[in-house]
């Protein structure tokens, strides 16, 4: 993509309304625009990141054997009256009346909607276990939407729902999601620690939050330093195998959010192995048994013809929140530093002299070769001064920058800069392409 043809409305000034780095940087980098309080439009640069995150989340869900569906954003109040949540949910639920005076709502979550599908489509124990997920917009009329996409009113969530015959089978489904979450956040380039959690309006008694550490996080967290040494389950993880040992290991150490943290519990390590910090909740998983299946009548026939009320869990990942959370965890004073897996482009190619025929020819050539080699390149072909180009590239945070100017060209080299470390190298064009290819291979 050429900068001259891209829609990249970056801002020089720091927007006054933004209190934290990710919100400021997303506005300045032209990733989002506020449409109303807590409601955002996604511009091309931001949308690319959102889609990349979505795709990694999707791949890791598919790997577990979950099936993707897409439910509507608008739901009938009727279903929520069955579960008792229409009244219980309170003012966070956006309620709408259609032209026939029917009560509708913009879904803050989808337990009722999915249970309605399963209670009508699934009749036999043979159809279970079943795990369905979607990536869909939600609406919660938060009292204080803030921090940009981190606490929005409209936000994108991956939510899935597991259906099992009994509690022990449901526990296996829970464990699959637990492991899938460890892998998902790792692939997204963030360290998320599972912590015991409150279940809130979702209900149930088994629940973990996945928390990314960042000084601007909304909740205080406490966890054992030894988490740092824990390995993430690899590509060869077998979701049909017993995952309890992995879950046991990750839940063996102390890790709790503010709500659950009890200094008098006696569980606290006695030495200084406890870290206290702040964190951002990027995922939340729940097991809640028959809380929805019972009142809504999600019942299957067992092997002896008996009626079994299904056991459910639900599992959320804040997809749009993650864009902000990743930035909170990875930026510097010049801008964003994207982990390569979610970067909007792999490489930024900068022509230092956009009006010089030799530089234009060399950049065009390199742009063609990199694209051919499978790189997503943002090519700054503009005639702005070099300083402005450097600042913009640093702001938008692509992992690599390749710079071509008349001086280097005369001696046959280009400059390659690593955005995260700031390291610069002078290389021949071919060597630069080779280095980028090796890096790409290394992260798979
Ligand atoms: N039904 C369950 C799981 S599917 C549920 O709704 N869980 S939740 O309330 O914990 O939300 C799941 C995730 O969505 C959270 O972990 C968080 O990352 C994200 N999220 C929740 N509220 C917001 C919000 N206002 N803005 C952005 N992301 C949010």
PDB file of N, CA and C in Angstrom, residues 129-210:
ATOM      1  N   UNK A 129     -20.439 -33.399  23.339  1.00  0.00           N
ATOM      2  CA  UNK A 129     -20.317 -31.971  23.640  1.00  0.00           C
ATOM      3  C   UNK A 129     -20.405 -31.103  22.381  1.00  0.00           C
ATOM      4  N   UNK A 130     -20.814 -29.843  22.620  1.00  0.00           N
ATOM      5  CA  UNK A 130     -20.928 -28.889  21.528  1.00  0.00           C
ATOM      6  C   UNK A 130     -20.376 -27.551  22.018  1.00  0.00           C
ATOM      7  N   UNK A 131     -19.592 -26.917  21.172  1.00  0.00           N
ATOM      8  CA  UNK A 131     -19.063 -25.599  21.531  1.00  0.00           C
ATOM      9  C   UNK A 131     -19.210 -24.674  20.329  1.00  0.00           C
ATOM     10  N   UNK A 132     -19.977 -23.602  20.496  1.00  0.00           N
ATOM     11  CA  UNK A 132     -20.251 -22.656  19.406  1.00  0.00           C
ATOM     12  C   UNK A 132     -19.699 -21.290  19.779  1.00  0.00           C
ATOM     13  N   UNK A 133     -19.081 -20.638  18.802  1.00  0.00           N
ATOM     14  CA  UNK A 133     -18.553 -19.294  19.099  1.00  0.00           C
ATOM     15  C   UNK A 133     -18.903 -18.319  17.994  1.00  0.00           C
ATOM     16  N   UNK A 134     -18.811 -17.047  18.335  1.00  0.00           N
ATOM     17  CA  UNK A 134     -18.987 -16.003  17.336  1.00  0.00           C
ATOM     18  C   UNK A 134     -18.047 -14.847  17.674  1.00  0.00           C
ATOM     19  N   UNK A 135     -17.847 -13.981  16.696  1.00  0.00           N
ATOM     20  CA  UNK A 135     -17.121 -12.735  16.929  1.00  0.00           C
ATOM     21  C   UNK A 135     -18.098 -11.650  16.523  1.00  0.00           C
ATOM     22  N   UNK A 136     -18.663 -10.962  17.510  1.00  0.00           N
ATOM     23  CA  UNK A 136     -19.796 -10.080  17.230  1.00  0.00           C
ATOM     24  C   UNK A 136     -19.782  -8.854  18.142  1.00  0.00           C
ATOM     25  N   UNK A 137     -20.341  -7.768  17.660  1.00  0.00           N
ATOM     26  CA  UNK A 137     -20.432  -6.533  18.436  1.00  0.00           C
ATOM     27  C   UNK A 137     -21.450  -6.666  19.553  1.00  0.00           C
ATOM     28  N   UNK A 138     -21.111  -6.078  20.678  1.00  0.00           N
ATOM     29  CA  UNK A 138     -21.977  -6.063  21.850  1.00  0.00           C
ATOM     30  C   UNK A 138     -22.231  -4.611  22.204  1.00  0.00           C
ATOM     31  N   UNK A 139     -23.263  -4.398  22.999  1.00  0.00           N
ATOM     32  CA  UNK A 139     -23.486  -3.053  23.518  1.00  0.00           C
ATOM     33  C   UNK A 139     -23.767  -3.125  25.003  1.00  0.00           C
ATOM     34  N   UNK A 140     -23.004  -2.351  25.773  1.00  0.00           N
ATOM     35  CA  UNK A 140     -23.294  -2.196  27.202  1.00  0.00           C
ATOM     36  C   UNK A 140     -23.258  -0.704  27.491  1.00  0.00           C
ATOM     37  N   UNK A 141     -24.341  -0.225  28.020  1.00  0.00           N
ATOM     38  CA  UNK A 141     -24.449   1.211  28.243  1.00  0.00           C
ATOM     39  C   UNK A 141     -23.715   1.587  29.528  1.00  0.00           C
ATOM     40  N   UNK A 142     -22.384   1.460  29.471  1.00  0.00           N
ATOM     41  CA  UNK A 142     -21.524   1.746  30.624  1.00  0.00           C
ATOM     42  C   UNK A 142     -21.781   3.171  31.131  1.00  0.00           C
ATOM     43  N   UNK A 143     -21.787   3.336  32.473  1.00  0.00           N
ATOM     44  CA  UNK A 143     -21.994   4.672  33.029  1.00  0.00           C
ATOM     45  C   UNK A 143     -20.869   5.604  32.592  1.00  0.00           C
ATOM     46  N   UNK A 144     -19.641   5.050  32.679  1.00  0.00           N
ATOM     47  CA  UNK A 144     -18.484   5.868  32.355  1.00  0.00           C
ATOM     48  C   UNK A 144     -17.638   5.204  31.287  1.00  0.00           C
ATOM     49  N   UNK A 145     -18.058   5.291  30.011  1.00  0.00           N
ATOM     50  CA  UNK A 145     -17.183   4.741  28.976  1.00  0.00           C
ATOM     51  C   UNK A 145     -15.901   5.557  28.986  1.00  0.00           C
ATOM     52  N   UNK A 146     -14.753   4.915  28.895  1.00  0.00           N
ATOM     53  CA  UNK A 146     -13.509   5.695  28.907  1.00  0.00           C
ATOM     54  C   UNK A 146     -12.356   4.885  28.354  1.00  0.00           C
ATOM     55  N   UNK A 147     -11.248   5.560  28.213  1.00  0.00           N
ATOM     56  CA  UNK A 147     -10.036   4.922  27.703  1.00  0.00           C
ATOM     57  C   UNK A 147     -10.236   4.365  26.304  1.00  0.00           C
ATOM     58  N   UNK A 148     -11.018   5.042  25.486  1.00  0.00           N
ATOM     59  CA  UNK A 148     -11.176   4.628  24.094  1.00  0.00           C
ATOM     60  C   UNK A 148     -11.836   3.262  23.969  1.00  0.00           C
ATOM     61  N   UNK A 149     -11.218   2.390  23.180  1.00  0.00           N
ATOM     62  CA  UNK A 149     -11.830   1.074  22.929  1.00  0.00           C
ATOM     63  C   UNK A 149     -11.692   0.132  24.126  1.00  0.00           C
ATOM     64  N   UNK A 150     -10.979   0.559  25.152  1.00  0.00           N
ATOM     65  CA  UNK A 150     -10.779  -0.325  26.303  1.00  0.00           C
ATOM     66  C   UNK A 150     -12.045  -0.485  27.130  1.00  0.00           C
ATOM     67  N   UNK A 151     -12.772   0.574  27.331  1.00  0.00           N
ATOM     68  CA  UNK A 151     -14.085   0.458  27.963  1.00  0.00           C
ATOM     69  C   UNK A 151     -15.077   1.231  27.117  1.00  0.00           C
ATOM     70  N   UNK A 152     -15.508   0.578  26.052  1.00  0.00           N
ATOM     71  CA  UNK A 152     -16.454   1.206  25.149  1.00  0.00           C
ATOM     72  C   UNK A 152     -17.870   0.862  25.558  1.00  0.00           C
ATOM     73  N   UNK A 153     -18.822   1.434  24.834  1.00  0.00           N
ATOM     74  CA  UNK A 153     -20.209   0.988  24.995  1.00  0.00           C
ATOM     75  C   UNK A 153     -20.484  -0.069  23.923  1.00  0.00           C
ATOM     76  N   UNK A 154     -20.050   0.226  22.688  1.00  0.00           N
ATOM     77  CA  UNK A 154     -20.115  -0.811  21.660  1.00  0.00           C
ATOM     78  C   UNK A 154     -18.724  -1.425  21.543  1.00  0.00           C
ATOM     79  N   UNK A 155     -18.614  -2.728  21.597  1.00  0.00           N
ATOM     80  CA  UNK A 155     -17.287  -3.358  21.509  1.00  0.00           C
ATOM     81  C   UNK A 155     -17.398  -4.736  20.888  1.00  0.00           C
ATOM     82  N   UNK A 156     -16.277  -5.188  20.329  1.00  0.00           N
ATOM     83  CA  UNK A 156     -16.263  -6.482  19.640  1.00  0.00           C
ATOM     84  C   UNK A 156     -15.773  -7.567  20.594  1.00  0.00           C
ATOM     85  N   UNK A 157     -16.562  -8.628  20.681  1.00  0.00           N
ATOM     86  CA  UNK A 157     -16.211  -9.723  21.591  1.00  0.00           C
ATOM     87  C   UNK A 157     -16.214 -11.040  20.832  1.00  0.00           C
ATOM     88  N   UNK A 158     -15.277 -11.906  21.192  1.00  0.00           N
ATOM     89  CA  UNK A 158     -15.406 -13.306  20.800  1.00  0.00           C
ATOM     90  C   UNK A 158     -16.090 -13.960  21.977  1.00  0.00           C
ATOM     91  N   UNK A 159     -17.250 -14.565  21.735  1.00  0.00           N
ATOM     92  CA  UNK A 159     -17.923 -15.249  22.840  1.00  0.00           C
ATOM     93  C   UNK A 159     -18.291 -16.652  22.409  1.00  0.00           C
ATOM     94  N   UNK A 160     -17.972 -17.605  23.270  1.00  0.00           N
ATOM     95  CA  UNK A 160     -18.470 -18.936  22.960  1.00  0.00           C
ATOM     96  C   UNK A 160     -19.105 -19.606  24.148  1.00  0.00           C
ATOM     97  N   UNK A 161     -19.813 -20.667  23.804  1.00  0.00           N
ATOM     98  CA  UNK A 161     -20.732 -21.294  24.729  1.00  0.00           C
ATOM     99  C   UNK A 161     -20.581 -22.795  24.578  1.00  0.00           C
ATOM    100  N   UNK A 162     -20.331 -23.472  25.706  1.00  0.00           N
ATOM    101  CA  UNK A 162     -20.165 -24.925  25.647  1.00  0.00           C
ATOM    102  C   UNK A 162     -21.380 -25.611  26.254  1.00  0.00           C
ATOM    103  N   UNK A 163     -21.717 -26.764  25.695  1.00  0.00           N
ATOM    104  CA  UNK A 163     -22.879 -27.541  26.126  1.00  0.00           C
ATOM    105  C   UNK A 163     -22.424 -28.972  26.382  1.00  0.00           C
ATOM    106  N   UNK A 164     -22.686 -29.442  27.606  1.00  0.00           N
ATOM    107  CA  UNK A 164     -22.243 -30.779  27.999  1.00  0.00           C
ATOM    108  C   UNK A 164     -23.317 -31.486  28.810  1.00  0.00           C
ATOM    109  N   UNK A 165     -23.100 -32.812  28.973  1.00  0.00           N
ATOM    110  CA  UNK A 165     -24.102 -33.630  29.671  1.00  0.00           C
ATOM    111  C   UNK A 165     -24.060 -33.495  31.182  1.00  0.00           C
ATOM    112  N   UNK A 166     -22.867 -33.247  31.703  1.00  0.00           N
ATOM    113  CA  UNK A 166     -22.774 -33.130  33.162  1.00  0.00           C
ATOM    114  C   UNK A 166     -21.597 -32.238  33.537  1.00  0.00           C
ATOM    115  N   UNK A 167     -21.429 -32.053  34.825  1.00  0.00           N
ATOM    116  CA  UNK A 167     -20.416 -31.120  35.298  1.00  0.00           C
ATOM    117  C   UNK A 167     -18.995 -31.557  34.931  1.00  0.00           C
ATOM    118  N   UNK A 168     -18.718 -32.859  34.997  1.00  0.00           N
ATOM    119  CA  UNK A 168     -17.334 -33.267  34.717  1.00  0.00           C
ATOM    120  C   UNK A 168     -17.018 -33.094  33.235  1.00  0.00           C
ATOM    121  N   UNK A 169     -17.984 -33.327  32.360  1.00  0.00           N
ATOM    122  CA  UNK A 169     -17.766 -33.088  30.928  1.00  0.00           C
ATOM    123  C   UNK A 169     -17.616 -31.587  30.666  1.00  0.00           C
ATOM    124  N   UNK A 170     -18.406 -30.790  31.382  1.00  0.00           N
ATOM    125  CA  UNK A 170     -18.321 -29.335  31.214  1.00  0.00           C
ATOM    126  C   UNK A 170     -16.954 -28.823  31.649  1.00  0.00           C
ATOM    127  N   UNK A 171     -16.393 -29.473  32.644  1.00  0.00           N
ATOM    128  CA  UNK A 171     -15.063 -29.113  33.138  1.00  0.00           C
ATOM    129  C   UNK A 171     -13.999 -29.329  32.045  1.00  0.00           C
ATOM    130  N   UNK A 172     -14.188 -30.401  31.247  1.00  0.00           N
ATOM    131  CA  UNK A 172     -13.257 -30.651  30.143  1.00  0.00           C
ATOM    132  C   UNK A 172     -13.356 -29.529  29.113  1.00  0.00           C
ATOM    133  N   UNK A 173     -14.589 -29.096  28.843  1.00  0.00           N
ATOM    134  CA  UNK A 173     -14.789 -27.989  27.889  1.00  0.00           C
ATOM    135  C   UNK A 173     -14.133 -26.710  28.420  1.00  0.00           C
ATOM    136  N   UNK A 174     -14.293 -26.480  29.716  1.00  0.00           N
ATOM    137  CA  UNK A 174     -13.694 -25.305  30.365  1.00  0.00           C
ATOM    138  C   UNK A 174     -12.171 -25.340  30.196  1.00  0.00           C
ATOM    139  N   UNK A 175     -11.605 -26.535  30.419  1.00  0.00           N
ATOM    140  CA  UNK A 175     -10.145 -26.671  30.315  1.00  0.00           C
ATOM    141  C   UNK A 175      -9.647 -26.398  28.894  1.00  0.00           C
ATOM    142  N   UNK A 176     -10.410 -26.848  27.894  1.00  0.00           N
ATOM    143  CA  UNK A 176     -10.012 -26.585  26.509  1.00  0.00           C
ATOM    144  C   UNK A 176      -9.914 -25.081  26.261  1.00  0.00           C
ATOM    145  N   UNK A 177     -10.910 -24.365  26.747  1.00  0.00           N
ATOM    146  CA  UNK A 177     -10.902 -22.908  26.544  1.00  0.00           C
ATOM    147  C   UNK A 177      -9.759 -22.261  27.316  1.00  0.00           C
ATOM    148  N   UNK A 178      -9.515 -22.753  28.510  1.00  0.00           N
ATOM    149  CA  UNK A 178      -8.419 -22.223  29.326  1.00  0.00           C
ATOM    150  C   UNK A 178      -7.108 -22.311  28.541  1.00  0.00           C
ATOM    151  N   UNK A 179      -6.858 -23.485  27.956  1.00  0.00           N
ATOM    152  CA  UNK A 179      -5.612 -23.694  27.203  1.00  0.00           C
ATOM    153  C   UNK A 179      -5.621 -22.862  25.917  1.00  0.00           C
ATOM    154  N   UNK A 180      -6.780 -22.829  25.237  1.00  0.00           N
ATOM    155  CA  UNK A 180      -6.873 -22.037  23.999  1.00  0.00           C
ATOM    156  C   UNK A 180      -6.584 -20.561  24.294  1.00  0.00           C
ATOM    157  N   UNK A 181      -7.004 -20.084  25.467  1.00  0.00           N
ATOM    158  CA  UNK A 181      -6.765 -18.677  25.816  1.00  0.00           C
ATOM    159  C   UNK A 181      -5.277 -18.417  26.050  1.00  0.00           C
ATOM    160  N   UNK A 182      -4.616 -19.353  26.735  1.00  0.00           N
ATOM    161  CA  UNK A 182      -3.168 -19.181  26.942  1.00  0.00           C
ATOM    162  C   UNK A 182      -2.473 -19.037  25.594  1.00  0.00           C
ATOM    163  N   UNK A 183      -2.859 -19.884  24.644  1.00  0.00           N
ATOM    164  CA  UNK A 183      -2.233 -19.855  23.320  1.00  0.00           C
ATOM    165  C   UNK A 183      -2.600 -18.586  22.545  1.00  0.00           C
ATOM    166  N   UNK A 184      -3.865 -18.206  22.621  1.00  0.00           N
ATOM    167  CA  UNK A 184      -4.332 -17.038  21.865  1.00  0.00           C
ATOM    168  C   UNK A 184      -3.570 -15.787  22.296  1.00  0.00           C
ATOM    169  N   UNK A 185      -3.513 -15.527  23.593  1.00  0.00           N
ATOM    170  CA  UNK A 185      -2.867 -14.293  24.059  1.00  0.00           C
ATOM    171  C   UNK A 185      -1.372 -14.327  23.758  1.00  0.00           C
ATOM    172  N   UNK A 186      -0.780 -15.507  23.858  1.00  0.00           N
ATOM    173  CA  UNK A 186       0.642 -15.624  23.528  1.00  0.00           C
ATOM    174  C   UNK A 186       0.865 -15.267  22.053  1.00  0.00           C
ATOM    175  N   UNK A 187       0.027 -15.790  21.178  1.00  0.00           N
ATOM    176  CA  UNK A 187       0.182 -15.475  19.749  1.00  0.00           C
ATOM    177  C   UNK A 187      -0.048 -13.993  19.476  1.00  0.00           C
ATOM    178  N   UNK A 188      -0.869 -13.356  20.291  1.00  0.00           N
ATOM    179  CA  UNK A 188      -1.133 -11.923  20.106  1.00  0.00           C
ATOM    180  C   UNK A 188       0.015 -11.065  20.643  1.00  0.00           C
ATOM    181  N   UNK A 189       0.997 -11.717  21.234  1.00  0.00           N
ATOM    182  CA  UNK A 189       2.183 -10.991  21.691  1.00  0.00           C
ATOM    183  C   UNK A 189       2.030 -10.338  23.058  1.00  0.00           C
ATOM    184  N   UNK A 190       1.059 -10.806  23.843  1.00  0.00           N
ATOM    185  CA  UNK A 190       0.926 -10.264  25.206  1.00  0.00           C
ATOM    186  C   UNK A 190       0.994 -11.399  26.233  1.00  0.00           C
ATOM    187  N   UNK A 191       1.391 -11.041  27.434  1.00  0.00           N
ATOM    188  CA  UNK A 191       1.411 -12.020  28.522  1.00  0.00           C
ATOM    189  C   UNK A 191       0.150 -11.826  29.347  1.00  0.00           C
ATOM    190  N   UNK A 192      -0.715 -12.830  29.298  1.00  0.00           N
ATOM    191  CA  UNK A 192      -1.955 -12.735  30.074  1.00  0.00           C
ATOM    192  C   UNK A 192      -1.927 -13.822  31.142  1.00  0.00           C
ATOM    193  N   UNK A 193      -2.228 -13.432  32.365  1.00  0.00           N
ATOM    194  CA  UNK A 193      -2.191 -14.374  33.479  1.00  0.00           C
ATOM    195  C   UNK A 193      -3.615 -14.695  33.929  1.00  0.00           C
ATOM    196  N   UNK A 194      -3.942 -15.996  34.034  1.00  0.00           N
ATOM    197  CA  UNK A 194      -5.278 -16.378  34.493  1.00  0.00           C
ATOM    198  C   UNK A 194      -5.427 -16.159  35.996  1.00  0.00           C
ATOM    199  N   UNK A 195      -6.498 -15.494  36.379  1.00  0.00           N
ATOM    200  CA  UNK A 195      -6.731 -15.228  37.799  1.00  0.00           C
ATOM    201  C   UNK A 195      -8.145 -15.660  38.168  1.00  0.00           C
ATOM    202  N   UNK A 196      -8.282 -16.166  39.373  1.00  0.00           N
ATOM    203  CA  UNK A 196      -9.613 -16.527  39.876  1.00  0.00           C
ATOM    204  C   UNK A 196     -10.501 -15.286  39.865  1.00  0.00           C
ATOM    205  N   UNK A 197     -11.766 -15.445  39.478  1.00  0.00           N
ATOM    206  CA  UNK A 197     -12.575 -14.241  39.308  1.00  0.00           C
ATOM    207  C   UNK A 197     -13.999 -14.396  39.832  1.00  0.00           C
ATOM    208  N   UNK A 198     -14.604 -13.253  40.041  1.00  0.00           N
ATOM    209  CA  UNK A 198     -16.031 -13.161  40.346  1.00  0.00           C
ATOM    210  C   UNK A 198     -16.826 -13.408  39.083  1.00  0.00           C
ATOM    211  N   UNK A 199     -18.046 -13.908  39.216  1.00  0.00           N
ATOM    212  CA  UNK A 199     -18.821 -14.213  38.007  1.00  0.00           C
ATOM    213  C   UNK A 199     -19.799 -13.109  37.624  1.00  0.00           C
ATOM    214  N   UNK A 200     -20.096 -12.191  38.532  1.00  0.00           N
ATOM    215  CA  UNK A 200     -20.959 -11.043  38.205  1.00  0.00           C
ATOM    216  C   UNK A 200     -22.293 -11.471  37.616  1.00  0.00           C
ATOM    217  N   UNK A 201     -22.829 -10.665  36.664  1.00  0.00           N
ATOM    218  CA  UNK A 201     -24.168 -10.952  36.124  1.00  0.00           C
ATOM    219  C   UNK A 201     -24.231 -12.198  35.242  1.00  0.00           C
ATOM    220  N   UNK A 202     -23.087 -12.798  34.902  1.00  0.00           N
ATOM    221  CA  UNK A 202     -23.124 -14.009  34.075  1.00  0.00           C
ATOM    222  C   UNK A 202     -23.509 -15.215  34.942  1.00  0.00           C
ATOM    223  N   UNK A 203     -23.091 -15.208  36.208  1.00  0.00           N
ATOM    224  CA  UNK A 203     -23.477 -16.263  37.141  1.00  0.00           C
ATOM    225  C   UNK A 203     -22.483 -17.419  37.167  1.00  0.00           C
ATOM    226  N   UNK A 204     -22.719 -18.373  38.085  1.00  0.00           N
ATOM    227  CA  UNK A 204     -21.859 -19.554  38.175  1.00  0.00           C
ATOM    228  C   UNK A 204     -20.828 -19.455  39.266  1.00  0.00           C
ATOM    229  N   UNK A 205     -20.049 -20.535  39.441  1.00  0.00           N
ATOM    230  CA  UNK A 205     -19.095 -20.499  40.545  1.00  0.00           C
ATOM    231  C   UNK A 205     -17.662 -20.814  40.147  1.00  0.00           C
ATOM    232  N   UNK A 206     -17.422 -21.139  38.877  1.00  0.00           N
ATOM    233  CA  UNK A 206     -16.053 -21.382  38.426  1.00  0.00           C
ATOM    234  C   UNK A 206     -15.741 -20.358  37.348  1.00  0.00           C
ATOM    235  N   UNK A 207     -14.700 -19.581  37.555  1.00  0.00           N
ATOM    236  CA  UNK A 207     -14.442 -18.496  36.621  1.00  0.00           C
ATOM    237  C   UNK A 207     -12.991 -18.020  36.717  1.00  0.00           C
ATOM    238  N   UNK A 208     -12.415 -17.718  35.563  1.00  0.00           N
ATOM    239  CA  UNK A 208     -11.091 -17.090  35.530  1.00  0.00           C
ATOM    240  C   UNK A 208     -11.106 -15.891  34.602  1.00  0.00           C
ATOM    241  N   UNK A 209     -10.377 -14.870  35.013  1.00  0.00           N
ATOM    242  CA  UNK A 209     -10.120 -13.735  34.125  1.00  0.00           C
ATOM    243  C   UNK A 209      -8.705 -13.881  33.608  1.00  0.00           C
ATOM    244  N   UNK A 210      -8.482 -13.458  32.373  1.00  0.00           N
ATOM    245  CA  UNK A 210      -7.128 -13.414  31.826  1.00  0.00           C
ATOM    246  C   UNK A 210      -6.715 -11.955  31.782  1.00  0.00           C
TER     247      UNK A 210
END
